[in-house]
JSON list of C-alpha atoms in Angstrom, two decimals:
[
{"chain": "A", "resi": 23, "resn": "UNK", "atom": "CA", "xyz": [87.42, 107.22, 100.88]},
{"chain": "A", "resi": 24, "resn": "UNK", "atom": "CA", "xyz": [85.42, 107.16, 97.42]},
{"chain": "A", "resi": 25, "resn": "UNK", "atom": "CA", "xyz": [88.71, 108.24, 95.51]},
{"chain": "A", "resi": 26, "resn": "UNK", "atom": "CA", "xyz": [90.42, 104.89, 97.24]},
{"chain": "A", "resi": 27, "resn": "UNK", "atom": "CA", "xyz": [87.67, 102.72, 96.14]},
{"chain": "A", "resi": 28, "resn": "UNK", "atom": "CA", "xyz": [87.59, 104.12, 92.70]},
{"chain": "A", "resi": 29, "resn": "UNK", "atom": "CA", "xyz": [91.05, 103.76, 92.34]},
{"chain": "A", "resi": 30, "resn": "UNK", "atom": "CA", "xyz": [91.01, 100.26, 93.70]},
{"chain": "A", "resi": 31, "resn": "UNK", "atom": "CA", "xyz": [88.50, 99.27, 91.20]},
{"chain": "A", "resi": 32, "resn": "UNK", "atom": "CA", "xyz": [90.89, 100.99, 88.35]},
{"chain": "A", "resi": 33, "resn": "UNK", "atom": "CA", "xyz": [93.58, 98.54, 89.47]},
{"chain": "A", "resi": 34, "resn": "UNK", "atom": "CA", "xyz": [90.52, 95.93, 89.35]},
{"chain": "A", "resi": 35, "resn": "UNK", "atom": "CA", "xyz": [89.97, 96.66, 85.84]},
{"chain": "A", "resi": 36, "resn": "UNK", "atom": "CA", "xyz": [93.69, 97.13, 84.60]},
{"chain": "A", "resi": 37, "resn": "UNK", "atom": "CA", "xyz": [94.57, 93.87, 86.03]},
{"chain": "A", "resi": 38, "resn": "UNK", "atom": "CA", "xyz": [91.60, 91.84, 85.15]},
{"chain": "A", "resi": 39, "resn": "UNK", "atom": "CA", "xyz": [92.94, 92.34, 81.18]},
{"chain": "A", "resi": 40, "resn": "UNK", "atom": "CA", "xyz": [95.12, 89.76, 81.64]},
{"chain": "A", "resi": 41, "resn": "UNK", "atom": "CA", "xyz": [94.13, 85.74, 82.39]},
{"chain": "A", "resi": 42, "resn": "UNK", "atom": "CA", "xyz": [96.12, 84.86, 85.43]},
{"chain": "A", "resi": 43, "resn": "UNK", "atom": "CA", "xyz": [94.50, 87.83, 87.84]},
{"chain": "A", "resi": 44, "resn": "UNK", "atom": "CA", "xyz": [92.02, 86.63, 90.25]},
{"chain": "A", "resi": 45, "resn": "UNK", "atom": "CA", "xyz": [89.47, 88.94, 92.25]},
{"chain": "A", "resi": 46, "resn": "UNK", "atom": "CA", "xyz": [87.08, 87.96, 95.69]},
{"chain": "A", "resi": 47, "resn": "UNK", "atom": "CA", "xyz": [87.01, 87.84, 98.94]},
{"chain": "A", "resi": 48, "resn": "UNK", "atom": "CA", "xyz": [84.63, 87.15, 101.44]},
{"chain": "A", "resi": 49, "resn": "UNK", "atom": "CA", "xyz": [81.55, 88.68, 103.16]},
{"chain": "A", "resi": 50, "resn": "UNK", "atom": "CA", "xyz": [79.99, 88.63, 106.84]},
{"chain": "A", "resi": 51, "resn": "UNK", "atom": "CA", "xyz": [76.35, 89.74, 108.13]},
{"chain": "A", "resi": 52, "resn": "UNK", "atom": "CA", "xyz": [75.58, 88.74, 111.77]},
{"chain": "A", "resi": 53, "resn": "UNK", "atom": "CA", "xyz": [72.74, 90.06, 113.92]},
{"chain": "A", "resi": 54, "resn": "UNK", "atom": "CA", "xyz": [72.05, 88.69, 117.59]},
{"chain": "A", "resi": 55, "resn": "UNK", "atom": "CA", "xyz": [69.76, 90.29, 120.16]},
{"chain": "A", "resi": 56, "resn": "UNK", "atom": "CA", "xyz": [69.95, 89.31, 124.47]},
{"chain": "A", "resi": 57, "resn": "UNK", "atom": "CA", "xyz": [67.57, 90.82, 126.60]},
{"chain": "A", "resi": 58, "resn": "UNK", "atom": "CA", "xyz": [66.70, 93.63, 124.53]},
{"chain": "A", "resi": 59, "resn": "UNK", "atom": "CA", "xyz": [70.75, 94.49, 123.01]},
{"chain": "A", "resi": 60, "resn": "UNK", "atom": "CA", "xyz": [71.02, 93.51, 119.45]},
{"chain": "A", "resi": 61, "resn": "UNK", "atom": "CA", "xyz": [74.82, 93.74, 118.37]},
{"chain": "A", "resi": 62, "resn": "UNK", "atom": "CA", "xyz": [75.13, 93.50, 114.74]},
{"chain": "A", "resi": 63, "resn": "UNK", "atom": "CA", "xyz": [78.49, 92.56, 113.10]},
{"chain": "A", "resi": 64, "resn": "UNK", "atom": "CA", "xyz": [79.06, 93.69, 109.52]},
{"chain": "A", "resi": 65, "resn": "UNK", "atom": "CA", "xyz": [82.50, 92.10, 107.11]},
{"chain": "A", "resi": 66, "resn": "UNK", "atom": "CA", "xyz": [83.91, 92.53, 104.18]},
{"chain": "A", "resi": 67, "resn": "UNK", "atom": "CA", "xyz": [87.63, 91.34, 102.92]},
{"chain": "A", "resi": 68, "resn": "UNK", "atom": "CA", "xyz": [88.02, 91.97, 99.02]},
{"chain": "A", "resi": 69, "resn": "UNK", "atom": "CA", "xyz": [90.75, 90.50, 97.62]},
{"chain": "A", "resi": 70, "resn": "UNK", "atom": "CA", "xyz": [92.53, 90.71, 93.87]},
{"chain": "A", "resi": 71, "resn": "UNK", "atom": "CA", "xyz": [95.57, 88.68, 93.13]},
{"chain": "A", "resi": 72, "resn": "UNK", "atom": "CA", "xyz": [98.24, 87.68, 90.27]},
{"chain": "A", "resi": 73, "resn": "UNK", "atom": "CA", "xyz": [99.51, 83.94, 89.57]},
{"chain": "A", "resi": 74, "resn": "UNK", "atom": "CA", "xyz": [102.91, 84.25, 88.61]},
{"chain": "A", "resi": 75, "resn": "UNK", "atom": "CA", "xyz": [103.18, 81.08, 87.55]},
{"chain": "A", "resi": 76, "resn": "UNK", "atom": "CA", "xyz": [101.31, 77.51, 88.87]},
{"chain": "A", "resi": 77, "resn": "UNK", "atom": "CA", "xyz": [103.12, 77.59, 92.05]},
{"chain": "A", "resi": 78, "resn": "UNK", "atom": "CA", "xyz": [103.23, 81.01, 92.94]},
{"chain": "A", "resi": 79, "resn": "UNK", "atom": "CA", "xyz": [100.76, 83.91, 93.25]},
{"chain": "A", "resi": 80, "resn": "UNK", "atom": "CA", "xyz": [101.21, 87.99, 95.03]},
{"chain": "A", "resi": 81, "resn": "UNK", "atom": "CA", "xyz": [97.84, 89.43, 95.82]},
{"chain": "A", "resi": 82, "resn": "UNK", "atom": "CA", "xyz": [96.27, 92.16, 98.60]},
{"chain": "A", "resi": 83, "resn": "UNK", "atom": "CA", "xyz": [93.20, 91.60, 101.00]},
{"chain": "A", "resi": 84, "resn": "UNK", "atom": "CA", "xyz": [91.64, 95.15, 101.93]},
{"chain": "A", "resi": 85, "resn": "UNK", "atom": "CA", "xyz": [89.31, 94.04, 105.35]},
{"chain": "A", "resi": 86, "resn": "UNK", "atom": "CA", "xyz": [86.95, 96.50, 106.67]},
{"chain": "A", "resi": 87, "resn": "UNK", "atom": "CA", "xyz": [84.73, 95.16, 110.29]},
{"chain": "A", "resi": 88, "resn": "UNK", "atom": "CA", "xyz": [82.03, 96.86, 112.18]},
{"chain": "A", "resi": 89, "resn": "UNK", "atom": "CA", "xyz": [80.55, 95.62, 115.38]},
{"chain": "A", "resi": 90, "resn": "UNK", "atom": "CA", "xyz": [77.69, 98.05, 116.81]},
{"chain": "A", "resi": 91, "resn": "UNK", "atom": "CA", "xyz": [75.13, 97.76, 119.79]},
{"chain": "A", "resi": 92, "resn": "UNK", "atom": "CA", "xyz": [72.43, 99.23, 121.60]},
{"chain": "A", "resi": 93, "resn": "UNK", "atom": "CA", "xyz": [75.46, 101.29, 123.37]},
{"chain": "A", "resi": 94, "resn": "UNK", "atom": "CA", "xyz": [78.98, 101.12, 121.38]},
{"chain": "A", "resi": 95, "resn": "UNK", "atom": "CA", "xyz": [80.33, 100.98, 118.06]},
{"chain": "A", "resi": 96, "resn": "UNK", "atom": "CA", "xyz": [83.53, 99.06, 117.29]},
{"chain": "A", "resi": 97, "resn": "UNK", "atom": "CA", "xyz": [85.23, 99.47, 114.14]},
{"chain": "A", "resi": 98, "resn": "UNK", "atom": "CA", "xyz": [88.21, 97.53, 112.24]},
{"chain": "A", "resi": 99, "resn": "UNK", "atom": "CA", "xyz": [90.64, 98.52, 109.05]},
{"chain": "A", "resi": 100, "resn": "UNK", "atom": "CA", "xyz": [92.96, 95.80, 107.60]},
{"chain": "A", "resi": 101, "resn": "UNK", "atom": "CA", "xyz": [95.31, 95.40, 104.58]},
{"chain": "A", "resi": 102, "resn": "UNK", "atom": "CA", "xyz": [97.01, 92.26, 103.75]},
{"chain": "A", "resi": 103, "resn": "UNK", "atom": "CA", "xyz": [99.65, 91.55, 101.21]},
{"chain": "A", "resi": 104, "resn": "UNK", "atom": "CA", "xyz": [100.87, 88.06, 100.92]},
{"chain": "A", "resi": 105, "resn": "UNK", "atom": "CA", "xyz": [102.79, 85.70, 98.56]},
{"chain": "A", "resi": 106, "resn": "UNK", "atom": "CA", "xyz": [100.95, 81.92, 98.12]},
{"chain": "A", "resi": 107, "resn": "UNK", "atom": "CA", "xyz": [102.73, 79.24, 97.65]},
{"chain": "A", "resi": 108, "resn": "UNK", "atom": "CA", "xyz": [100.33, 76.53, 96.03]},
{"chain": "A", "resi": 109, "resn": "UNK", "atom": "CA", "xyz": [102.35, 73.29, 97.45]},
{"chain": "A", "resi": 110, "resn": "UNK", "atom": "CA", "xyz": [100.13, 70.56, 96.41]},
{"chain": "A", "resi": 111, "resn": "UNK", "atom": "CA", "xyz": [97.33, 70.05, 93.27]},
{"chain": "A", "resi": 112, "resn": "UNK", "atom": "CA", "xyz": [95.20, 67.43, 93.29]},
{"chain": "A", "resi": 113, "resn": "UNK", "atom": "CA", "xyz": [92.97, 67.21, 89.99]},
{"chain": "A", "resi": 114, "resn": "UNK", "atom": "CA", "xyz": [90.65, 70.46, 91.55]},
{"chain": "A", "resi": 115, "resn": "UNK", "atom": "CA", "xyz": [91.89, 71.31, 94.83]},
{"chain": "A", "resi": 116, "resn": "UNK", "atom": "CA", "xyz": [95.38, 73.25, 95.71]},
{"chain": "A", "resi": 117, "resn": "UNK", "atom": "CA", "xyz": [96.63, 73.13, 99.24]},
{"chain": "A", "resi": 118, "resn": "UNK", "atom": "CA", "xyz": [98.42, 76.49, 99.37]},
{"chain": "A", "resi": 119, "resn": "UNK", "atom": "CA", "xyz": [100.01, 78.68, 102.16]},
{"chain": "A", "resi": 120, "resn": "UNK", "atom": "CA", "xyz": [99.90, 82.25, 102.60]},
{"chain": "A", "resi": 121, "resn": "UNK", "atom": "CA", "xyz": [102.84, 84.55, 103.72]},
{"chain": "A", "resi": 122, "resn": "UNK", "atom": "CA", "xyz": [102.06, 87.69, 104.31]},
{"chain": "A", "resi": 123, "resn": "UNK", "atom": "CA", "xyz": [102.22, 91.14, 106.64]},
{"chain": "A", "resi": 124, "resn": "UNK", "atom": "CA", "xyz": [99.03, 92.20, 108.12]},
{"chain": "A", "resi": 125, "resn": "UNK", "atom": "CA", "xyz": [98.57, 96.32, 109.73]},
{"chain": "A", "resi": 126, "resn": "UNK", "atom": "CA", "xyz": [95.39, 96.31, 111.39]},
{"chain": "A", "resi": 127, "resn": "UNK", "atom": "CA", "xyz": [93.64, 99.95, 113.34]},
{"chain": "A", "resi": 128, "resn": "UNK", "atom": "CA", "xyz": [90.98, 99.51, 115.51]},
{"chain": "A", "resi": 129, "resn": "UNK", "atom": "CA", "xyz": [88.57, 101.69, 116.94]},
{"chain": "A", "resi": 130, "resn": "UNK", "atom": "CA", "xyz": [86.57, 100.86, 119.97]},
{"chain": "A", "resi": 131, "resn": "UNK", "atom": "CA", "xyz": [84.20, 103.63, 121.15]},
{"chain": "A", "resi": 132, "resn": "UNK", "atom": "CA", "xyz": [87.26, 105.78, 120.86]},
{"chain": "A", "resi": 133, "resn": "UNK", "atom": "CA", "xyz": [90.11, 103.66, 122.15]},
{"chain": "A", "resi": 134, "resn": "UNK", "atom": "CA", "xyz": [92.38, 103.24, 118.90]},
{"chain": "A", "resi": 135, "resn": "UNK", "atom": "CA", "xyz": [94.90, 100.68, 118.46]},
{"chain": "A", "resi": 136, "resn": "UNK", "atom": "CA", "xyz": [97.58, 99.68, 116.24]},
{"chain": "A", "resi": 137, "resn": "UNK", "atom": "CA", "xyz": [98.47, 95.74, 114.97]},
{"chain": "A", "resi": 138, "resn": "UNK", "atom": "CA", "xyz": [101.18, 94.23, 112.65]},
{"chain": "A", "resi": 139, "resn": "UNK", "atom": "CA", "xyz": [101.24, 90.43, 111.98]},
{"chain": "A", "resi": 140, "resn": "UNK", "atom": "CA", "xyz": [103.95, 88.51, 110.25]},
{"chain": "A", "resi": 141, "resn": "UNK", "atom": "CA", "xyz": [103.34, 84.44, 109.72]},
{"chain": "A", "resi": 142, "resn": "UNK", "atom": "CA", "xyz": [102.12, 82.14, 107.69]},
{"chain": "A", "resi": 143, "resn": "UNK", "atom": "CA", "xyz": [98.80, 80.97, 106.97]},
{"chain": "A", "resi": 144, "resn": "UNK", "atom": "CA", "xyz": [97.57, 77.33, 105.41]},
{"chain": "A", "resi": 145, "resn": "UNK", "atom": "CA", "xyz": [94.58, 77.18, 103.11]},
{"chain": "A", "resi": 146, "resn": "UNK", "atom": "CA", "xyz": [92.64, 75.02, 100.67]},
{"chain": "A", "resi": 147, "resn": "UNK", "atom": "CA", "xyz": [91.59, 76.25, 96.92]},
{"chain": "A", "resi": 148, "resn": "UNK", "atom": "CA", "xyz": [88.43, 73.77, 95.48]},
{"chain": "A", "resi": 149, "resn": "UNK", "atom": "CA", "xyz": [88.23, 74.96, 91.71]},
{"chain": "A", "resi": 150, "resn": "UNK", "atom": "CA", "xyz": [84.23, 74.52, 91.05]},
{"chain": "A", "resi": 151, "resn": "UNK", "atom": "CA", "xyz": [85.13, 75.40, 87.40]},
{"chain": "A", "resi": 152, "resn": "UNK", "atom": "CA", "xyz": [87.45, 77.27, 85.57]},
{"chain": "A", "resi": 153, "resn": "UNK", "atom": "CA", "xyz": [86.91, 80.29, 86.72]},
{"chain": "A", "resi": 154, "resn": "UNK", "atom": "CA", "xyz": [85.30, 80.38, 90.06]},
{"chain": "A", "resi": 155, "resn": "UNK", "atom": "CA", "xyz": [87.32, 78.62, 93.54]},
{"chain": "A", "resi": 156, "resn": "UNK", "atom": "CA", "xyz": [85.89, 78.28, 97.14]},
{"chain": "A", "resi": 157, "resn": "UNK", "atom": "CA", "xyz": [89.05, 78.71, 99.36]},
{"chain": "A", "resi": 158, "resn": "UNK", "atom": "CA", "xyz": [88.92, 78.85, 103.07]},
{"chain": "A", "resi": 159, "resn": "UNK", "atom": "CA", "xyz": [92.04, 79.89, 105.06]},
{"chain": "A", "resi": 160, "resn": "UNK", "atom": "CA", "xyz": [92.51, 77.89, 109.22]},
{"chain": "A", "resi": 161, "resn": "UNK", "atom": "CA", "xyz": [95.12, 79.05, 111.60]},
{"chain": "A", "resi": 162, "resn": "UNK", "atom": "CA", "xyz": [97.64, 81.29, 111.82]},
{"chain": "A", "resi": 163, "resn": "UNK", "atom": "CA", "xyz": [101.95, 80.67, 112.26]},
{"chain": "A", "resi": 164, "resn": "UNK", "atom": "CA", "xyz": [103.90, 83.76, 113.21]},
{"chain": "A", "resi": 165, "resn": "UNK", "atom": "CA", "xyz": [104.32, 86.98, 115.11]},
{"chain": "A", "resi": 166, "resn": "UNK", "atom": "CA", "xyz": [101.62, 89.66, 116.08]},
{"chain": "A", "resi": 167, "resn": "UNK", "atom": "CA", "xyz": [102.31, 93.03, 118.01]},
{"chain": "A", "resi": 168, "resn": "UNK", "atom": "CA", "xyz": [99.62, 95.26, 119.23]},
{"chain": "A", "resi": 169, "resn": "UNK", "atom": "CA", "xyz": [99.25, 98.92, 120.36]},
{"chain": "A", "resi": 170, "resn": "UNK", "atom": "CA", "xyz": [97.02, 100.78, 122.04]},
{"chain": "A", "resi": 171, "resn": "UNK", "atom": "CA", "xyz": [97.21, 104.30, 120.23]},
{"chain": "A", "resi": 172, "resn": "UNK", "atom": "CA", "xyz": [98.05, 106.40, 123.78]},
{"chain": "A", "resi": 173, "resn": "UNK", "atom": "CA", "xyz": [100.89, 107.99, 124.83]},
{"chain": "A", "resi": 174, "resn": "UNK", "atom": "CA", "xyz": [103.30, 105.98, 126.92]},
{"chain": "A", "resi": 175, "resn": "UNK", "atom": "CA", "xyz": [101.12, 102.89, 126.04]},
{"chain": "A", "resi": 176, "resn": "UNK", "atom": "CA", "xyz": [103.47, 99.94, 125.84]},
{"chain": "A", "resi": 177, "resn": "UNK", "atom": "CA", "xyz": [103.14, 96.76, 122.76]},
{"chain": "A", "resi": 178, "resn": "UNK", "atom": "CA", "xyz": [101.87, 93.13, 122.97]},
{"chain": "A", "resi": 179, "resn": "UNK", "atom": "CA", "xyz": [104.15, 90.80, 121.20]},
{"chain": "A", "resi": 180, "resn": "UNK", "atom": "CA", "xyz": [102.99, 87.33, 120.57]},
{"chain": "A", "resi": 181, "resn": "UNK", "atom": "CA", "xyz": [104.56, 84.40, 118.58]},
{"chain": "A", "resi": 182, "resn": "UNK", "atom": "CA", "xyz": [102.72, 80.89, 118.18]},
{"chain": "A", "resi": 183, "resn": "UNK", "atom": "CA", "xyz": [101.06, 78.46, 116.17]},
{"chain": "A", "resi": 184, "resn": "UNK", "atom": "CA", "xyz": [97.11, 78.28, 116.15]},
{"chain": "A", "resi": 185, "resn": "UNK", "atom": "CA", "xyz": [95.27, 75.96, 114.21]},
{"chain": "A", "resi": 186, "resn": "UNK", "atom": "CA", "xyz": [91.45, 76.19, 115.16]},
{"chain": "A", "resi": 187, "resn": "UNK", "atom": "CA", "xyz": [88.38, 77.40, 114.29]},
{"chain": "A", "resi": 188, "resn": "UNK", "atom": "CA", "xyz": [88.77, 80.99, 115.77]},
{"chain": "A", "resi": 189, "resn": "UNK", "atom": "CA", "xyz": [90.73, 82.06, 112.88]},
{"chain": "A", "resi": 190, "resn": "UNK", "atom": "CA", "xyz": [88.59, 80.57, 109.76]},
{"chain": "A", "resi": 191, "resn": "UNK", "atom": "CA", "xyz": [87.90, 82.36, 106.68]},
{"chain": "A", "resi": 192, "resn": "UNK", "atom": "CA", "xyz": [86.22, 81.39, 103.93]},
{"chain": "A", "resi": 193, "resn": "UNK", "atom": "CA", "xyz": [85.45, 83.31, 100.47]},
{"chain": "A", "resi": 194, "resn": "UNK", "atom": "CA", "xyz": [85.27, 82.84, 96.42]},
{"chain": "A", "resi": 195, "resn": "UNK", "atom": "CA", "xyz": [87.64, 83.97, 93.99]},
{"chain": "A", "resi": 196, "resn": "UNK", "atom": "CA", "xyz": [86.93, 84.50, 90.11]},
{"chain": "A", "resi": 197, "resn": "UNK", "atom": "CA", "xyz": [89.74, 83.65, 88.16]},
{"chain": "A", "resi": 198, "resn": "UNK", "atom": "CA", "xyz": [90.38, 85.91, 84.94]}
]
């Protein structure tokens, strides 16, 4: 695990030489207690990007999620490359849409399971200056399948549209 993080900051550092590489992500911290269980929820989602060009951008979201009570501990891996496609500028904000495959491995208290997703999702760039955006990310447009990591265990393939709250993410991104 350290050499991965040291070579992801290398990359960090290589790409942040030139102007149109962007870096951030966004951050979670969560504690709740009910009679006596606390359950404590823990995220992080770095992110590092290139803009091709004022329209178009590649980057990679590394996610990492931890979830742990009184009694079990739950733990989530994601990566996420995508393409954006900035479709609209308006003086400082960019309406954009990600494209993008998504492999996500869980681990519940043992129980391991696999996910890939392959859709589309909107979002909303507000440049605060010229080098640091807010952008926030709502809803999700494609195709998930899911896992469990068992023998003979059979997938869960879903395909929709879902624009709501349950899937809204917002971070920061400094722009080199």
């Amino acid at each position: 695990m350290k050499k991965f993080f040291m070579t992801l900051a290398a990359v960090c550092v290589a790409a942040t030489m030139d102007a149109q590489v962007y870096i951030g992500g966004g951050i979670g911290l969560q504690s709740s207690s009910y009679d006596g269980n606390t359950t404590t929820v823990i995220k992080l989602m770095p992110e590092v990007g290139y803009n091709l060009n004022e329209s178009w951008a590649l980057g990679i979201a590394l996610g990492y999620g931890e979830v742990k009570d009184d009694n079990t501990k739950h733990k989530t891996f994601a990566v996420n490359p995508y393409a954006r496609y900035n479709f609209a500028k308006f003086d400082k904000v960019n309406l954009f849409v990600d494209g993008g495959l998504t492999y996500t491995h869980t681990d519940n208290a043992g129980a391991k399971a696999n996910s890939f997703s392959l859709g589309l999702k909107p979002g909303i760039a507000v440049n605060l200056n010229d080098k640091l955006s807010f952008v926030a990310h709502a809803g999700f447009l494609g195709w998930t399948t899911s896992k469990p990591d068992v023998d003979g265990a059979k997938s869960t393939n879903t395909f929709g549209f879902d624009l709501d709250g349950s899937d809204l993410s917002f971070g920061f991104y400094y722009n080199f």
